[in-house]
Coordinates of C-alpha atoms and ligand atoms in Angstrom, one line a residue:
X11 CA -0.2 -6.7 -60.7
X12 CA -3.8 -7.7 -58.6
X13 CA -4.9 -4.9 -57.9
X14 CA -8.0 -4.4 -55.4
X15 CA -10.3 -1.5 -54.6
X16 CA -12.5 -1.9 -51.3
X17 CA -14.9 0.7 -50.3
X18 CA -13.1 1.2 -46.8
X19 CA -10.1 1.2 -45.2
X20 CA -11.6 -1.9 -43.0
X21 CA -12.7 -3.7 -46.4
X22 CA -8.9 -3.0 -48.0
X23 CA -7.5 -4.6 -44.7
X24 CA -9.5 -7.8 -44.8
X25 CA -8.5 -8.1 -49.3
X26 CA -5.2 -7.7 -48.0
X27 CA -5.2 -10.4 -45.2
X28 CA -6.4 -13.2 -47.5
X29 CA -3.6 -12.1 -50.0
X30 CA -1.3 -12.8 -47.3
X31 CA -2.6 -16.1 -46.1
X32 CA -3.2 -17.5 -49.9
X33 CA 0.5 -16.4 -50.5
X34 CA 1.9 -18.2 -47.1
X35 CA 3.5 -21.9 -47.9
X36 CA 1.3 -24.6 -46.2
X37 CA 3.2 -28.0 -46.9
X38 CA 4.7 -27.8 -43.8
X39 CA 8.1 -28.6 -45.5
X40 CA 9.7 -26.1 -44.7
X41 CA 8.9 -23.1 -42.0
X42 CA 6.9 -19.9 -43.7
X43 CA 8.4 -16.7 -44.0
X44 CA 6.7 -13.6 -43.8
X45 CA 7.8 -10.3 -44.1
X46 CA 6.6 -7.1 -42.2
X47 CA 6.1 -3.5 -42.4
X48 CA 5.6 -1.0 -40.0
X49 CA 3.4 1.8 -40.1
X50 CA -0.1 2.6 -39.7
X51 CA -1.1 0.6 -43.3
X52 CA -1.1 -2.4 -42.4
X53 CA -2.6 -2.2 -38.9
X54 CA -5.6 -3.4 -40.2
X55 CA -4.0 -6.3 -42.2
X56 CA -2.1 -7.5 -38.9
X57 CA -5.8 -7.5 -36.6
X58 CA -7.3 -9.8 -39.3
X59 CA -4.9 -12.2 -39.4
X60 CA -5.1 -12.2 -35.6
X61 CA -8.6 -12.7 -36.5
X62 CA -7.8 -15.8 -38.6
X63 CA -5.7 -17.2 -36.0
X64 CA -8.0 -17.2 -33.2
X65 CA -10.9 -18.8 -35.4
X66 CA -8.0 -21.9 -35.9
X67 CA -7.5 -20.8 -40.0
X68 CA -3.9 -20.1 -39.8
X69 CA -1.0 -20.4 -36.9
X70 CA 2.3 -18.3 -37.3
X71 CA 4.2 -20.2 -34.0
X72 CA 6.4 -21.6 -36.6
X73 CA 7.0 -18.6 -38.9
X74 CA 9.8 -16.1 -39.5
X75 CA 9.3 -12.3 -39.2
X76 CA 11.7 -10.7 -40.8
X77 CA 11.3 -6.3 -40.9
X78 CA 12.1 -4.3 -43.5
X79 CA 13.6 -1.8 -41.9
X80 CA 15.1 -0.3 -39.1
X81 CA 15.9 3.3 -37.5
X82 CA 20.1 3.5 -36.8
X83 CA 21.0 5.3 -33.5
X84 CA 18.3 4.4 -31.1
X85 CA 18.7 2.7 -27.6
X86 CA 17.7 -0.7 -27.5
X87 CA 14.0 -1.2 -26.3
X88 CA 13.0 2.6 -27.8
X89 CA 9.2 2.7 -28.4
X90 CA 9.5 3.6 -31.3
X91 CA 12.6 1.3 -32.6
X92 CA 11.1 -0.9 -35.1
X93 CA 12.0 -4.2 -33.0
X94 CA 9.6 -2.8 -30.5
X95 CA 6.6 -1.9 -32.6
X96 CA 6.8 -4.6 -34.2
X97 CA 6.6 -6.7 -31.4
X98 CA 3.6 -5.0 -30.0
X99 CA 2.1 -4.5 -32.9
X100 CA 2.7 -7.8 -34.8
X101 CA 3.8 -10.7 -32.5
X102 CA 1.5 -9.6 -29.7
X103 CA -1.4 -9.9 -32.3
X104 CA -0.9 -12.7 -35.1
X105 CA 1.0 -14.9 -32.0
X106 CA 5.1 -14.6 -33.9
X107 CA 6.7 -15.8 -31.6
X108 CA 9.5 -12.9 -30.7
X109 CA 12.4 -14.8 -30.4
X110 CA 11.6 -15.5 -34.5
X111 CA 11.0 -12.0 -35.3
X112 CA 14.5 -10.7 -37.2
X113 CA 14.9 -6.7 -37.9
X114 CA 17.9 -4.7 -39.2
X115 CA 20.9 -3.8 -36.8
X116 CA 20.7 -0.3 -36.7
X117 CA 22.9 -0.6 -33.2
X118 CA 26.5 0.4 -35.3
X119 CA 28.6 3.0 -34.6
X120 CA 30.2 3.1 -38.1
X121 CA 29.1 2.7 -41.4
X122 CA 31.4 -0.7 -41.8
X123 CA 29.6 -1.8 -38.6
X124 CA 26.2 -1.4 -39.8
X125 CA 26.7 -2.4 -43.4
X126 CA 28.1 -5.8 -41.9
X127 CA 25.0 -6.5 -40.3
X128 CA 23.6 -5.3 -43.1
X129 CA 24.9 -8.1 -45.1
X130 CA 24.4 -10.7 -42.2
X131 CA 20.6 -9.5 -42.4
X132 CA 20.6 -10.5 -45.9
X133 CA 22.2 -14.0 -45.2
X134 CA 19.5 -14.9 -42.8
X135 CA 16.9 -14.6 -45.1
X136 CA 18.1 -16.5 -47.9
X137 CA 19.2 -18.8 -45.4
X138 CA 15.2 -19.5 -43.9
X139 CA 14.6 -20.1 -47.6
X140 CA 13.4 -16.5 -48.6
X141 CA 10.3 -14.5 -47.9
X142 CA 7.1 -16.1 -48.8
X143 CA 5.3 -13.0 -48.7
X144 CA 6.2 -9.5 -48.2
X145 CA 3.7 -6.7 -47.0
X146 CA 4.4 -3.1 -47.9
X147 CA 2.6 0.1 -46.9
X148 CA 3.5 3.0 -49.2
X149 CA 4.9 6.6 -48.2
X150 CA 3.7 9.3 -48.7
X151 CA 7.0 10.4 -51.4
X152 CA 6.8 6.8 -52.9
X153 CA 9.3 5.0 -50.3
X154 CA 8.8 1.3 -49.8
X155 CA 10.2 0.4 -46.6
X156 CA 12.7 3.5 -46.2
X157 CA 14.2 3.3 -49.7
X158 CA 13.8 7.0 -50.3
X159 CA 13.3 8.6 -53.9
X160 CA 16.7 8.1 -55.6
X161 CA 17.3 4.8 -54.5
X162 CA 18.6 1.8 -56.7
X163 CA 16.0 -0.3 -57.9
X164 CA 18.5 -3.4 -57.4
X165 CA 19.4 -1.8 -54.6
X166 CA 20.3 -4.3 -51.1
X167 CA 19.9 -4.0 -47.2
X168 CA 22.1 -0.7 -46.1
X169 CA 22.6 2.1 -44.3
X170 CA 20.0 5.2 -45.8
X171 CA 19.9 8.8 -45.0
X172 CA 16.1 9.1 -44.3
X173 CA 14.4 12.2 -46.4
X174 CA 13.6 15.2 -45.0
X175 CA 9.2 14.9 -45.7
X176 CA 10.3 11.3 -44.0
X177 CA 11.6 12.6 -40.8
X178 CA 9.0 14.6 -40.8
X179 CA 6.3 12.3 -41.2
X180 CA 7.6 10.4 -38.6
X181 CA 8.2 12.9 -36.3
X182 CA 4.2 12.1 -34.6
X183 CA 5.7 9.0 -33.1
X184 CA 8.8 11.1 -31.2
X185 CA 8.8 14.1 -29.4
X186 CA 10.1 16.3 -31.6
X187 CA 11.5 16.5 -35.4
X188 CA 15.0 16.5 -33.8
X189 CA 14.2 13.3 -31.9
X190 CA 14.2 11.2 -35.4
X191 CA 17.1 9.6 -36.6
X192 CA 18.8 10.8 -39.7
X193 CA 19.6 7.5 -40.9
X194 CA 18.1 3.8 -41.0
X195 CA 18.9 0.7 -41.8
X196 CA 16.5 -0.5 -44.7
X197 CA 15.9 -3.9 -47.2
X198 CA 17.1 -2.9 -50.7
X199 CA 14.6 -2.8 -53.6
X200 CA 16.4 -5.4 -55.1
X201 CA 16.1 -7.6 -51.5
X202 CA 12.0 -6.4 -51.6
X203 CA 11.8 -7.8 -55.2
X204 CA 13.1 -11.7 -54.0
X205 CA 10.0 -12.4 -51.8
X206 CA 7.7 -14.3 -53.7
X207 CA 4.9 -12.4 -53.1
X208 CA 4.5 -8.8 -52.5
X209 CA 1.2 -7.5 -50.6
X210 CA 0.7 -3.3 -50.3
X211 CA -1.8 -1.9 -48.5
X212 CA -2.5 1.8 -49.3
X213 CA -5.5 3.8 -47.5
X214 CA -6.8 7.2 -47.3
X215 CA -6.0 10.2 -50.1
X216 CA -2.5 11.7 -48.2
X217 CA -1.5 8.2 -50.6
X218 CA -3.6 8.7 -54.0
X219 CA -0.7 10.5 -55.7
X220 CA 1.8 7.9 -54.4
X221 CA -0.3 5.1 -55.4
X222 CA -0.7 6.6 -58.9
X223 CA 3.0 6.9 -59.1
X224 CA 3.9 3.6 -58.4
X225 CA 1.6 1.4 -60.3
X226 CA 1.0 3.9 -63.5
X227 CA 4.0 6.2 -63.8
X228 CA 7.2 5.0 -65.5
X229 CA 9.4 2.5 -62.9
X230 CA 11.8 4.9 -62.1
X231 CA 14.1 5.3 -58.9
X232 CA 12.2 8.6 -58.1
X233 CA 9.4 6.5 -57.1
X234 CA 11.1 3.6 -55.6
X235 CA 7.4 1.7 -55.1
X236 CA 7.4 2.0 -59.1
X237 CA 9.6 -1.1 -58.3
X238 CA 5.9 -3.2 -57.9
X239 CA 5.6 -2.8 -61.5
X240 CA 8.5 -5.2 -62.0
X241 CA 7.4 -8.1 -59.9
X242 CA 5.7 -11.3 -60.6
X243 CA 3.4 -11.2 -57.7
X244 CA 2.1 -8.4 -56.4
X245 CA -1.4 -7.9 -54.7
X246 CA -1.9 -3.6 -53.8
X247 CA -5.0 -3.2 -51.5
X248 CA -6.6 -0.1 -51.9
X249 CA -9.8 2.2 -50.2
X250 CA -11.5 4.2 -52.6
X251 CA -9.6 7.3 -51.5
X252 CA -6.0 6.1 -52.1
X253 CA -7.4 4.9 -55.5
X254 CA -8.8 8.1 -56.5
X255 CA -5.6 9.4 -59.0
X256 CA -5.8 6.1 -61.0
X257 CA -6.4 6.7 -64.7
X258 CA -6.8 2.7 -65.3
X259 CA -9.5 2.1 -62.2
X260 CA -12.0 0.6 -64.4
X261 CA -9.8 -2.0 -65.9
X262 CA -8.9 -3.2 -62.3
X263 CA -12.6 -3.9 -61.1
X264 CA -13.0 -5.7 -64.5
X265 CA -10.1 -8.0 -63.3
X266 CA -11.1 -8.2 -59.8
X267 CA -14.2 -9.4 -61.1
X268 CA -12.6 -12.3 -62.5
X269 CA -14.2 -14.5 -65.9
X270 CA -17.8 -13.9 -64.3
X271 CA -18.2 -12.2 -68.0
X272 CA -16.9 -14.2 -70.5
Ligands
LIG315 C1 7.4 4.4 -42.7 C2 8.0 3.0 -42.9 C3 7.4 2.4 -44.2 C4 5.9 2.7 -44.2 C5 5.8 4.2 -44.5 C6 4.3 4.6 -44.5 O1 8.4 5.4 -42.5 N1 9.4 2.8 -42.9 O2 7.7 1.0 -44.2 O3 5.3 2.0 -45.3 O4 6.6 4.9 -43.7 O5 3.8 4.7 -43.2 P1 2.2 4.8 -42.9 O6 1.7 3.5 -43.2 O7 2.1 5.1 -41.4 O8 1.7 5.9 -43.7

């Protein structure tokens, strides 16, 4: 594991753009895959590499989006249906073009239903060659994507009840707590673990106990981001305040540093 302190939120944002871009295929063989997160963590990631596109560094009109997860139950072209921010806040800004922007199903009536798409979801990505790079925000109970605390760490793309602290986090982008869904549709750990890269971007101290969690507690469902710790190639980009519970700080600015010291 990389992983990189910045003094602000801003500086995190801009660590966690280049990991993205230096993880992105550029042989032109075969079309990039990049994978997406919603939430407000990596807002800042997504307006830098808007920022590298329009100064000609990197083009995403021939990349795949695919999202991690998806809310089950709400009417197509919801605000707040993942399809829909993720369009505004991801194709509308790095130039993805829409119609190559995939997100979970969460349109079933029936658990068969969903965990069929569930399963086509899956095929499409290993179809498109994988994902290249993967970026993650954290929540606040240790969920990466919606894999809530108890989830399988080999876990695959299904149907989740969503936690109660989840619905109620959430519960700022709807009208009310009863307004958010009780389930989603979410990528697995096990699917999270295939991309080739994993990028998390972490801010502010609501996530310093989180962050600890994952990347120094044991790897253990309860914290299903303690899943990084497994993984090859993972870059976490953090601001000094979601950094603050880490007991091993010091040894990670030695490594940032790079062999400056030998
Ligand atoms: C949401 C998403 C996650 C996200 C997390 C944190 O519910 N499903 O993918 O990482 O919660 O959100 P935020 O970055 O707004 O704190």
């Amino acid at each position: 594991m990389e992983v990189v302190v910045s003094p602000t939120p801003e500086d995190a944002a801009g660590r966690a753009a280049e990991a993205v871009l230096a993880g992105l295929p550029r042989d032109g063989g075969r079309d990039p895959v990049l994978g997406l997160a919603t939430g407000s963590s990596p807002l800042g990631l997504y307006q830098e590499l808007g920022r590298a596109v329009a100064e000609g560094r990197v083009d995403f009109s021939r990349t795949h989006g695919f999202a991690l997860d998806e809310y089950v139950g709400l009417p197509p072209g919801h605000p707040e249906g993942y399809r829909e921010v993720l369009l505004r806040e991801v194709c509308a800004v790095i130039g993805l073009p829409p119609e190559r922007l995939s997100v979970p199903d969460g349109s079933g009536d029936d658990v068969p239903t969903l965990m069929a798409a569930a399963r086509a979801y899956e095929d499409r990505i290993r179809e498109l060659g994988g994902v290249d790079v993967q970026v993650l925000g954290i929540g606040a109970n240790g969920h990466l994507g919606f894999n809530e605390p108890g989830s399988a760490l080999a876990s695959r793309t299904r149907v989740k009840r969503l936690s109660d602290r989840t619905r109620r986090d959430n519960a700022r982008f709807f009208q009310g707590l009863e307004d958010v869904p009780t389930h989603c549709v979410t990528q697995g750990l096990g699917t999270i673990l295939d991309a080739r890269r994993l990028v998390l971007v972490a801010t502010g101290d609501a996530k310093a106990d989180a962050v600890a969690a994952a990347l120094e507690g044991p790897l253990m469902a309860s914290v299903p981001a303690s899943v990084l710790q497994w993984h090859r190639d993972t870059v976490v980009c953090l601001d000094e305040a979601a950094a603050a519970a880490l007991r091993n700080r010091q040894y990670y600015d030695d490594a940032a540093a790079g062999l400056t010291e030998r």
